[in-house]
Short mmCIF file of C-alpha atoms and ligand atoms in Angstrom, two decimals:
data_model
loop_
_atom_site.label_atom_id
_atom_site.label_comp_id
_atom_site.label_asym_id
_atom_site.label_seq_id
_atom_site.Cartn_x
_atom_site.Cartn_y
_atom_site.Cartn_z
CA MET A 1 17.37 37.10 29.42
CA ARG A 2 16.68 34.52 32.08
CA CYS A 3 18.82 32.89 34.74
CA LYS A 4 20.26 29.70 33.25
CA THR A 5 19.80 27.94 36.56
CA CYS A 6 16.35 29.02 37.76
CA ASP A 7 14.79 30.86 34.78
CA TYR A 8 14.41 34.10 36.81
CA ARG A 9 14.05 37.27 34.71
CA LEU A 10 17.34 39.19 34.79
CA TRP A 11 16.19 42.44 33.15
CA GLY A 12 17.03 45.69 34.99
CA ILE A 13 19.42 44.04 37.47
CA LEU A 14 22.70 45.88 38.14
CA GLY A 15 24.36 43.09 40.14
CA ARG A 16 25.90 40.12 38.35
CA GLU A 17 24.16 37.52 40.46
CA CYS A 18 20.65 36.12 40.10
CA PRO A 19 18.54 37.55 42.96
CA GLU A 20 16.59 34.31 43.11
CA CYS A 21 19.28 31.62 43.21
CA GLY A 22 22.57 33.49 43.41
CA ALA A 23 24.02 32.09 40.19
CA SER A 24 26.35 34.60 38.55
CA PHE A 25 25.74 35.73 34.98
CA LEU A 26 27.21 38.00 32.32
CA PRO A 27 25.19 39.65 29.52
CA SER A 28 27.79 38.42 27.00
CA GLU A 29 26.69 34.86 27.77
CA PHE A 30 23.29 35.58 26.15
CA GLU A 31 22.23 36.12 22.58
CA PHE A 32 19.55 38.60 21.53
CA VAL A 33 17.82 39.65 18.37
CA PRO A 34 19.75 42.81 17.29
CA ASN A 35 18.19 46.09 18.54
CA SER A 36 15.80 44.33 20.90
CA VAL A 37 17.86 45.07 24.05
CA ARG A 38 18.75 48.40 25.67
CA PHE A 39 22.06 48.56 27.62
CA CYS A 40 22.35 51.28 30.31
CA CYS A 41 25.56 52.86 31.63
CA PRO A 42 25.92 51.69 35.28
CA HIS A 43 27.09 55.20 36.26
CA CYS A 44 24.81 57.66 34.46
CA GLY A 45 22.03 55.56 32.93
CA GLN A 46 22.81 56.54 29.30
CA ASP A 47 21.13 54.15 26.83
CA TYR A 48 22.97 52.14 24.20
CA TYR A 49 21.41 49.66 21.81
CA GLY A 50 22.75 46.22 21.01
CA THR A 51 23.10 46.46 17.26
CA GLY A 52 26.04 44.04 16.85
CA PRO A 53 26.03 40.33 16.19
CA GLN A 54 23.98 38.36 18.78
CA GLY A 55 22.39 41.71 19.70
CA HIS A 56 25.48 42.76 21.68
CA LEU A 57 27.08 46.20 21.87
CA SER A 58 29.63 46.90 19.20
CA PRO A 59 32.27 47.65 20.36
CA ALA A 60 31.82 45.96 23.74
CA GLU A 61 34.09 48.46 25.56
CA PHE A 62 34.06 52.27 25.14
CA ASP A 63 33.91 55.61 26.98
CA CYS A 64 30.38 56.68 27.93
CA VAL A 65 29.25 59.65 25.84
CA ARG A 66 27.58 61.29 28.84
CA CYS A 67 29.78 60.58 31.86
CA ASN A 68 32.99 59.78 29.96
CA ARG A 69 33.77 56.80 32.15
CA HIS A 70 35.24 53.72 30.54
CA ILE A 71 32.52 51.06 30.54
CA CYS A 72 32.14 47.53 29.16
CA MET A 73 29.02 45.66 28.15
CA ASP A 74 29.17 43.06 30.92
CA GLU A 75 28.84 45.69 33.68
CA MET A 76 25.79 47.40 32.18
CA THR A 77 22.13 46.99 33.14
CA LEU A 78 19.93 45.44 30.47
CA PHE A 79 16.34 46.39 29.61
CA LEU A 80 13.89 45.44 26.88
CA THR A 81 13.78 48.06 24.12
CA THR A 82 10.50 49.99 24.43
CA GLY A 83 7.69 48.15 22.66
CA VAL A 84 9.57 44.85 22.56
CA GLU A 85 8.29 41.76 24.38
CA GLU A 86 10.73 39.35 25.97
CA GLU A 87 9.96 36.63 23.36
CA GLN A 88 11.02 39.03 20.62
CA THR A 89 14.55 39.25 22.04
CA LEU A 90 15.06 35.50 21.72
CA VAL A 91 17.22 34.38 18.85
CA GLU A 92 15.31 31.69 17.01
CA ARG A 93 17.22 28.47 16.81
CA MET A 94 16.84 25.37 14.74
CA PRO A 95 15.24 23.20 17.46
CA TRP A 96 16.81 19.92 16.30
CA LEU A 97 20.33 21.37 16.26
CA ASP A 98 19.68 23.03 19.63
CA ARG A 99 18.91 19.84 21.51
CA GLY A 100 21.32 20.65 24.35
CA ARG A 101 19.20 23.61 25.50
CA VAL A 102 15.77 21.99 25.63
CA SER A 103 14.78 18.40 26.28
CA PHE A 104 15.27 15.93 23.46
CA PHE A 105 11.55 15.28 23.13
CA ARG A 106 10.64 18.97 22.99
CA ALA A 107 13.34 19.64 20.39
CA TRP A 108 12.05 16.73 18.31
CA MET A 109 8.40 17.82 18.53
CA ARG A 110 9.26 21.44 17.70
CA THR A 111 11.27 20.35 14.68
CA ILE A 112 8.39 18.20 13.45
CA LEU A 113 5.93 21.04 13.91
CA MET A 114 8.15 23.61 12.21
CA GLY A 115 9.00 21.17 9.41
CA MET A 116 5.30 20.71 8.69
CA VAL A 117 3.95 24.20 9.28
CA SER A 118 6.79 26.48 8.22
CA PRO A 119 9.33 24.41 6.32
CA GLY A 120 10.97 27.50 4.79
CA ARG A 121 11.75 28.92 8.24
CA LEU A 122 13.18 25.60 9.44
CA MET A 123 15.47 25.55 6.42
CA ARG A 124 16.59 29.17 7.01
CA LEU A 125 17.58 28.26 10.58
CA THR A 126 19.57 25.23 9.39
CA PRO A 127 23.17 26.07 8.47
CA GLY A 128 23.93 25.43 4.82
CA GLU A 129 26.90 23.18 5.39
CA GLY A 130 27.37 20.27 7.76
CA SER A 131 24.91 18.73 10.19
CA LEU A 132 23.75 16.26 7.52
CA GLY A 133 24.20 13.36 9.95
CA ARG A 134 21.81 15.03 12.37
CA ALA A 135 19.32 15.67 9.57
CA TRP A 136 19.46 11.96 8.67
CA TRP A 137 18.96 11.04 12.32
CA PHE A 138 15.87 13.25 12.50
CA ALA A 139 14.41 11.74 9.31
CA THR A 140 15.07 8.15 10.38
CA LEU A 141 13.77 8.61 13.91
CA THR A 142 10.61 10.42 12.78
CA SER A 143 9.83 8.09 9.86
CA VAL A 144 10.51 4.87 11.77
CA VAL A 145 8.36 5.90 14.73
CA ALA A 146 5.61 7.13 12.38
CA SER A 147 5.54 3.89 10.39
CA LEU A 148 5.62 1.62 13.47
CA GLY A 149 1.84 1.80 13.74
CA ALA A 150 1.37 0.80 10.11
CA VAL A 151 3.99 -1.98 10.05
CA LEU A 152 3.44 -3.68 13.39
CA PRO A 153 -0.11 -5.01 12.84
CA VAL A 154 0.98 -6.45 9.47
CA VAL A 155 3.78 -8.35 11.19
CA VAL A 156 2.29 -9.20 14.55
CA PHE A 157 -0.84 -11.02 13.33
CA PRO A 158 0.94 -13.43 10.96
CA VAL A 159 3.53 -14.15 13.65
CA LEU A 160 0.77 -14.83 16.18
CA MET A 161 -0.77 -17.30 13.75
CA ILE A 162 2.45 -19.05 12.74
CA GLY A 163 3.73 -19.09 16.30
CA SER A 164 6.50 -16.84 17.47
CA ARG A 165 9.16 -19.51 17.89
CA SER A 166 9.27 -20.96 14.40
CA GLY A 167 12.07 -20.03 12.05
CA ALA A 168 9.62 -18.51 9.58
CA ALA A 169 8.27 -16.12 12.22
CA LEU A 170 11.78 -15.10 13.26
CA GLY A 171 12.67 -14.51 9.62
CA MET A 172 9.58 -12.36 9.13
CA TRP A 173 10.37 -10.37 12.24
CA GLY A 174 13.93 -9.85 11.05
CA LEU A 175 12.82 -8.70 7.61
CA ALA A 176 10.17 -6.38 9.05
CA VAL A 177 12.59 -4.76 11.49
CA LEU A 178 15.22 -4.35 8.78
CA GLY A 179 12.67 -2.82 6.40
CA LEU A 180 11.32 -0.57 9.14
CA LEU A 181 14.78 0.77 9.98
CA LEU A 182 16.08 1.12 6.44
CA TRP A 183 13.17 2.46 4.43
CA PRO A 184 13.72 6.16 5.26
CA THR A 185 17.38 5.92 4.24
CA VAL A 186 16.57 4.16 0.97
CA VAL A 187 13.73 6.52 0.05
CA ILE A 188 15.60 9.70 1.01
CA GLY A 189 18.81 8.42 -0.60
CA LEU A 190 17.14 7.89 -3.99
CA TRP A 191 14.82 10.87 -3.74
CA GLY A 192 17.63 13.27 -2.81
CA ALA A 193 19.79 11.98 -5.67
CA PHE A 194 17.04 12.55 -8.26
CA THR A 195 16.14 15.94 -6.80
CA HIS A 196 19.68 17.24 -6.82
CA ALA A 197 20.36 15.82 -10.27
CA VAL A 198 17.42 17.79 -11.69
CA LEU A 199 18.61 20.94 -9.85
CA ALA A 200 22.12 20.45 -11.24
CA MET A 201 20.80 19.99 -14.78
CA THR A 202 18.55 23.05 -14.71
CA GLY A 203 21.03 25.74 -13.62
CA GLN A 204 22.54 27.45 -10.56
CA ARG A 205 21.90 26.48 -6.97
CA ALA A 206 23.29 27.90 -3.75
CA PHE A 207 24.74 24.76 -2.15
CA GLY A 208 25.89 21.21 -2.86
CA PRO A 209 23.86 17.99 -2.60
CA GLY A 210 24.15 18.04 1.22
CA ARG A 211 21.73 20.99 1.33
CA THR A 212 19.22 19.15 -0.86
CA TYR A 213 19.48 16.12 1.40
CA GLN A 214 18.85 18.34 4.44
CA ALA A 215 15.60 19.43 2.79
CA MET A 216 14.54 15.83 2.07
CA CYS A 217 15.39 14.78 5.66
CA TYR A 218 13.68 17.61 7.54
CA SER A 219 10.59 17.51 5.31
CA ALA A 220 10.15 13.88 6.49
CA ALA A 221 8.43 15.49 9.50
CA ALA A 222 5.21 15.09 7.49
CA ASN A 223 5.38 11.33 8.07
CA VAL A 224 3.86 11.82 11.54
CA ILE A 225 0.49 12.15 9.78
CA SER A 226 0.51 8.39 9.18
CA ALA A 227 1.56 7.62 12.77
CA PRO A 228 -1.85 6.62 14.26
CA PRO A 229 -1.84 2.79 14.50
CA CYS A 230 -4.10 0.95 12.02
CA LEU A 231 -5.76 4.19 10.80
CA GLY A 232 -2.41 5.63 9.75
CA VAL A 233 -2.48 3.66 6.51
CA TYR A 234 -5.42 5.75 5.33
CA PHE A 235 -3.52 8.99 6.00
CA THR A 236 -0.44 7.84 4.12
CA PRO A 237 -1.44 9.59 0.86
CA VAL A 238 -1.87 12.82 2.81
CA SER A 239 1.54 12.46 4.48
CA MET A 240 3.17 11.73 1.10
CA VAL A 241 1.68 14.85 -0.49
CA TRP A 242 2.62 16.89 2.59
CA TRP A 243 6.17 15.56 2.48
CA CYS A 244 6.43 16.59 -1.20
CA VAL A 245 5.10 20.09 -0.54
CA SER A 246 7.41 20.60 2.49
CA ALA A 247 10.37 19.34 0.48
CA ILE A 248 9.61 21.72 -2.40
CA LEU A 249 9.46 24.72 -0.02
CA MET A 250 12.68 23.62 1.72
CA VAL A 251 14.56 23.05 -1.53
CA ARG A 252 13.35 26.41 -2.83
CA GLY A 253 14.54 28.27 0.28
CA GLY A 254 17.60 26.14 0.98
CA GLN A 255 19.03 26.18 -2.54
CA ARG A 256 17.60 29.63 -3.42
CA VAL A 257 15.95 28.43 -6.61
CA SER A 258 12.53 29.25 -8.11
CA GLY A 259 9.44 27.41 -6.91
CA GLY A 260 8.99 25.81 -10.32
CA ARG A 261 12.50 24.38 -10.40
CA ALA A 262 12.18 23.16 -6.82
CA ALA A 263 8.86 21.45 -7.66
CA ALA A 264 10.25 19.84 -10.83
CA ALA A 265 13.29 18.59 -8.93
CA VAL A 266 11.40 17.24 -5.91
CA LEU A 267 8.61 15.63 -7.95
CA SER A 268 10.91 13.97 -10.51
CA PHE A 269 11.49 10.89 -8.38
CA PRO A 270 7.85 10.26 -7.27
CA LEU A 271 6.62 10.81 -10.86
CA LEU A 272 9.23 8.45 -12.33
CA LEU A 273 8.40 5.87 -9.67
CA THR A 274 4.66 6.12 -10.45
CA ALA A 275 5.34 5.85 -14.18
CA GLY A 276 7.61 2.84 -13.60
CA VAL A 277 5.04 1.01 -11.48
CA THR A 278 2.32 1.79 -14.04
CA CYS A 279 4.48 0.40 -16.86
CA LEU A 280 5.20 -2.71 -14.83
CA ILE A 281 1.49 -3.30 -14.30
CA VAL A 282 0.49 -2.55 -17.90
CA PHE A 283 3.29 -4.37 -19.69
CA VAL A 284 4.16 -7.21 -17.33
CA ALA A 285 1.48 -7.99 -14.76
CA ILE A 286 -1.67 -7.58 -16.89
CA PRO A 287 -0.37 -9.67 -19.85
CA GLY A 288 0.74 -12.28 -17.33
CA ILE A 289 -2.73 -12.40 -15.78
CA ARG A 290 -4.34 -12.53 -19.25
CA THR A 291 -2.14 -15.44 -20.31
CA ALA A 292 -2.95 -17.29 -17.12
CA GLN A 293 -6.67 -16.60 -17.59
CA ARG A 294 -6.53 -17.81 -21.19
CA ALA A 295 -4.71 -20.95 -20.09
CA VAL A 296 -7.41 -21.61 -17.49
CA VAL A 297 -10.20 -21.04 -20.04
CA THR A 298 -8.47 -23.25 -22.63
CA ALA A 299 -7.82 -26.04 -20.17
CA ALA A 300 -11.29 -25.81 -18.61
CA PRO A 301 -13.18 -28.29 -20.89
CA GLN A 302 -10.47 -30.91 -20.48
CA VAL A 303 -10.40 -30.57 -16.68
CA ASN A 304 -14.17 -30.27 -16.28
CA VAL A 305 -15.05 -33.29 -18.43
CA ALA A 306 -12.81 -35.33 -16.13
CA LEU A 307 -14.66 -33.95 -13.08
CA VAL A 308 -18.08 -34.63 -14.59
CA SER A 309 -17.06 -38.12 -15.72
CA SER A 310 -15.72 -39.13 -12.31
CA ASN A 311 -18.79 -37.67 -10.56
CA LEU A 312 -21.02 -39.71 -12.88
CA LEU A 313 -19.14 -42.87 -11.92
CA ILE A 314 -19.39 -42.06 -8.19
CA TYR A 315 -23.14 -41.47 -8.60
CA ALA A 316 -23.56 -44.76 -10.48
CA GLN A 317 -21.58 -46.70 -7.86
CA GLN A 318 -23.97 -45.41 -5.19
CA HIS A 319 -27.11 -46.10 -7.29
CA ARG A 320 -26.60 -49.74 -8.42
CA GLY A 321 -24.82 -48.76 -11.63
CA ARG A 322 -27.52 -46.38 -12.87
CA ALA A 323 -26.82 -42.85 -14.15
CA PRO A 324 -28.88 -39.91 -12.81
CA GLY A 325 -32.18 -39.24 -14.58
CA HIS A 326 -31.03 -35.66 -15.12
CA ALA A 327 -27.44 -34.42 -14.81
CA SER A 328 -28.48 -31.65 -12.39
CA GLU A 329 -28.67 -34.34 -9.68
CA LEU A 330 -24.86 -34.45 -9.70
CA VAL A 331 -24.79 -30.98 -8.12
CA TYR A 332 -26.06 -32.31 -4.76
CA ASP A 333 -25.21 -36.01 -5.24
CA PRO A 334 -22.23 -36.45 -5.03
CA GLY A 335 -21.70 -32.63 -5.09
CA LEU A 336 -20.32 -31.51 -8.45
CA PRO A 337 -19.75 -27.71 -8.41
CA ALA A 338 -22.37 -26.19 -10.74
CA TYR A 339 -19.84 -23.93 -12.49
CA THR A 340 -18.02 -27.04 -13.69
CA LEU A 341 -20.99 -27.66 -15.98
CA VAL A 342 -20.42 -24.31 -17.75
CA ASP A 343 -16.60 -24.56 -17.86
CA ASN A 344 -16.15 -21.99 -15.05
CA ASP A 345 -17.97 -19.29 -17.06
CA TRP A 346 -19.98 -17.81 -14.18
CA THR A 347 -22.11 -15.66 -16.48
CA ALA A 348 -23.40 -18.79 -18.24
CA LEU A 349 -24.91 -20.17 -15.02
CA ALA A 350 -28.01 -17.97 -15.22
CA LYS A 351 -28.44 -18.80 -18.94
CA THR A 352 -28.53 -22.56 -18.33
CA PRO A 353 -32.12 -23.79 -17.78
CA VAL A 354 -32.90 -26.55 -15.26
CA ALA A 355 -36.63 -27.44 -15.32
CA ASN A 356 -38.42 -24.19 -14.40
CA THR A 357 -35.33 -22.45 -12.98
CA ASP A 358 -31.69 -21.87 -13.99
CA LEU A 359 -28.39 -23.32 -12.88
CA GLN A 360 -27.50 -20.14 -10.98
CA GLN A 361 -30.55 -20.34 -8.71
CA PHE A 362 -30.39 -24.13 -8.64
CA SER A 363 -26.81 -24.08 -7.33
CA THR A 364 -27.77 -21.91 -4.33
CA ALA A 365 -31.09 -23.62 -3.49
CA SER A 366 -31.55 -26.04 -0.60
CA THR A 367 -30.86 -29.72 -1.24
CA ALA A 368 -34.58 -30.49 -0.94
CA ALA A 369 -35.41 -27.86 -3.57
CA GLN A 370 -32.58 -29.15 -5.77
CA ARG A 371 -33.90 -32.69 -5.50
CA ALA A 372 -37.42 -31.57 -6.51
CA THR A 373 -36.09 -29.55 -9.46
CA ALA A 374 -33.81 -32.36 -10.67
CA GLN A 375 -36.68 -34.85 -10.50
CA ALA A 376 -38.91 -32.46 -12.46
CA ALA A 377 -36.14 -32.03 -15.06
CA ALA A 378 -35.73 -35.82 -15.35
CA LYS A 379 -39.50 -36.27 -15.68
CA ALA A 380 -39.63 -33.64 -18.43
CA LEU A 381 -37.24 -35.69 -20.58
CA PRO A 382 -38.88 -38.02 -23.16
CA ALA A 383 -39.16 -41.68 -22.16
CA ASN A 384 -36.90 -42.77 -25.03
CA VAL A 385 -34.20 -40.14 -24.35
CA VAL A 386 -30.60 -41.09 -25.31
CA ALA A 387 -28.86 -37.77 -24.62
CA HIS A 388 -29.69 -34.50 -22.84
CA ARG A 389 -27.80 -31.26 -22.43
CA LEU A 390 -26.88 -29.42 -19.22
CA GLY A 391 -24.65 -26.36 -19.72
CA HIS A 392 -21.62 -27.19 -21.84
CA PHE A 393 -22.11 -30.95 -21.52
CA VAL A 394 -24.28 -33.47 -23.32
CA PHE A 395 -25.00 -36.54 -21.20
CA THR A 396 -25.10 -39.81 -23.17
CA CYS A 397 -25.32 -42.06 -20.13
CA HIS A 398 -29.03 -42.95 -20.35
CA GLY A 399 -29.54 -46.70 -20.13
CA ILE A 400 -25.90 -47.53 -19.40
CA ASP A 401 -25.34 -50.03 -16.57
CA PHE A 402 -22.04 -48.70 -15.20
CA ASN A 403 -21.43 -51.92 -13.27
CA ASN A 404 -21.32 -54.02 -16.46
CA ALA A 405 -20.57 -51.38 -19.10
CA ASP A 406 -17.83 -51.54 -21.71
CA PRO A 407 -15.23 -48.99 -20.49
CA GLY A 408 -15.22 -47.42 -23.98
CA LEU A 409 -18.84 -46.22 -23.79
CA TRP A 410 -19.31 -42.46 -23.87
CA THR A 411 -21.15 -41.13 -20.83
CA VAL A 412 -20.72 -37.37 -21.34
CA VAL A 413 -19.42 -35.18 -24.19
CA SER A 414 -18.00 -31.69 -23.74
CA ALA A 415 -19.92 -29.72 -26.39
CA PRO A 416 -20.44 -26.00 -25.64
CA GLU A 417 -23.30 -24.62 -27.75
CA LYS A 418 -21.30 -21.56 -28.73
CA ARG A 419 -17.81 -22.76 -29.42
CA ARG A 420 -15.09 -20.14 -29.04
CA ALA A 421 -13.15 -19.30 -32.22
CA SER A 422 -9.86 -20.22 -30.56
CA SER A 423 -11.05 -23.48 -29.02
CA ASP A 424 -8.79 -26.46 -29.38
CA PRO A 425 -9.05 -29.09 -32.11
CA ASN A 426 -10.26 -31.86 -29.81
CA VAL A 427 -13.61 -33.00 -28.44
CA TYR A 428 -13.34 -34.22 -24.84
CA ILE A 429 -15.41 -37.21 -23.80
CA GLY A 430 -16.07 -38.96 -20.49
CA LEU A 431 -16.09 -42.77 -20.43
CA ALA A 432 -18.05 -45.35 -18.47
CA ASN A 433 -15.02 -46.22 -16.30
CA GLY A 434 -14.86 -42.64 -15.01
CA THR A 435 -11.89 -41.63 -17.16
CA THR A 436 -11.81 -39.38 -20.25
CA THR A 437 -10.63 -39.47 -23.81
CA SER A 438 -10.26 -36.91 -26.59
CA VAL A 439 -11.23 -37.24 -30.22
CA PRO A 440 -9.96 -34.94 -33.00
CA ARG A 441 -12.75 -32.64 -34.14
CA ALA A 442 -11.88 -33.41 -37.76
CA THR A 443 -12.59 -37.13 -37.43
CA PHE A 444 -15.41 -36.86 -34.89
CA THR A 445 -18.01 -38.27 -37.29
CA GLN A 446 -16.01 -41.50 -37.71
CA SER A 447 -15.52 -41.74 -33.92
CA LEU A 448 -19.26 -41.28 -33.42
CA ALA A 449 -19.97 -44.10 -35.88
CA ALA A 450 -17.54 -46.39 -34.01
CA GLN A 451 -19.21 -45.42 -30.71
CA ASN A 452 -22.63 -46.24 -32.12
CA ALA A 453 -21.34 -49.64 -33.24
CA LEU A 454 -20.13 -50.24 -29.69
CA ARG A 455 -23.48 -49.06 -28.30
CA ALA A 456 -25.32 -51.42 -30.62
CA SER A 457 -23.23 -54.35 -29.32
CA GLN A 458 -24.31 -53.36 -25.78
CA GLY A 459 -27.98 -53.10 -26.78
CA LEU A 460 -28.03 -49.30 -26.64
CA PRO A 461 -29.76 -47.08 -29.25
CA PRO A 462 -27.48 -44.95 -31.51
CA LEU A 463 -26.52 -41.37 -30.65
CA PRO A 464 -27.03 -38.40 -32.95
CA ASP A 465 -24.22 -35.83 -33.10
CA PRO A 466 -24.14 -34.76 -29.40
CA ARG A 467 -23.08 -31.26 -30.41
CA ARG A 468 -26.56 -30.67 -31.86
CA VAL A 469 -28.42 -31.65 -28.69
CA THR A 470 -29.93 -28.55 -27.05
CA HIS A 471 -31.52 -27.83 -23.67
CA THR A 472 -34.97 -27.75 -25.26
CA GLN A 473 -34.45 -30.69 -27.61
CA PRO A 474 -32.98 -33.79 -25.98
CA ALA A 475 -31.95 -36.60 -28.34
CA THR A 476 -34.30 -39.58 -28.49
CA ALA A 477 -33.91 -43.14 -29.73
CA PRO A 478 -35.14 -43.64 -33.27
CA ALA A 479 -38.56 -45.28 -33.40
CA GLY A 480 -38.66 -49.05 -33.76
ZN1 LIG B 501 18.71 32.15 39.21
ZN1 LIG B 502 27.70 56.92 31.67
#
């Protein structure tokens, strides 16, 4: 019992004024834990114990058993019961609902601490009915402040880059603020609904849904774990687990149900959510990615032959109409990406030989080293070569003068050595004017014959089937 004005200890004082500050007081204005306070008759000193509600005497007015005078509680002298410390006389209050008596910040911090460390006690101190609005206010305030550190960096950096005045930045800010303010309500709204539904389906409970929502709101204290800016993200799993455990203990105490039922009820929503997200990934996202990947792989030869063909033309235009001695030159002149030559199959790079190295190492070497390797590869080709292979492509451009060539001449043929079972029915071919064409696989032999007729008219030796040209065996012109 302390003076409400100056906090002076008022035990053992007969007068009804604080000796320190003069403020008047009455014992009935205080609450005590029952039996913790001894009331003494002001006339004879007889002891009485406060066993009633709020630790008061019951009744408050009576005749003293020793001196027989009529006395009332408010005129008696109060002492601590022997063996009781002052703290033990204090009635414990739910700090959040007791905000008028301590500062707002202290009430908030105490509620967070109690919600995390002894959630069952916090729930016991919270009246079963009413005060749901204040529970929501606690949850929103705590969760919003705790997630500020995690959300702000995500928003601030993009806005700094876009510029803070643009409409897009304002829109992002608006969305972020809205999400920041509303997420606790959305999460607790859904979570509480699932939790109470499971409780309702599995038997008796002490209170209505409001009590379950109180538990979900006050257990949100655990969100402070993820409050540290930037680092908080890494603690989020911990705060989520803590929130679940606190909520289970609060639901168990608050609704007076078994621990198992409380756990089943509280965990129903997170488990369903996890299952839903997993299903979404397995049945929607992964097939979508697979389809996209397949489309890329299927389209790769068509796209890449166009790239190779146009790079050949660029090379020829810069070298008086002549094709490179070996196709690996294209990688540094004019700069064809090496993976184009293996249809974006990165694993094939290391399996594609270029002189005494492979395309993987070649693609990362210095330009000087690349030039030396490409020259060695060109030198290694037979003098009468008509076609050589590099990766998935067979180059048929030897001897063609691009400046005066018939635009129908084949310069490169897309012909992977190991054709995939599902590959499309066409063979893709680059032409001397830098464009491409496709020939049905079924009639390729006829197309090759027509091409050789065209080559003959241009004074070029005939081609064998380009699909049979390997890295080790370039095609050569027939003797004579
Ligand atoms: Zn005082
Ligand atoms: Zn007495």
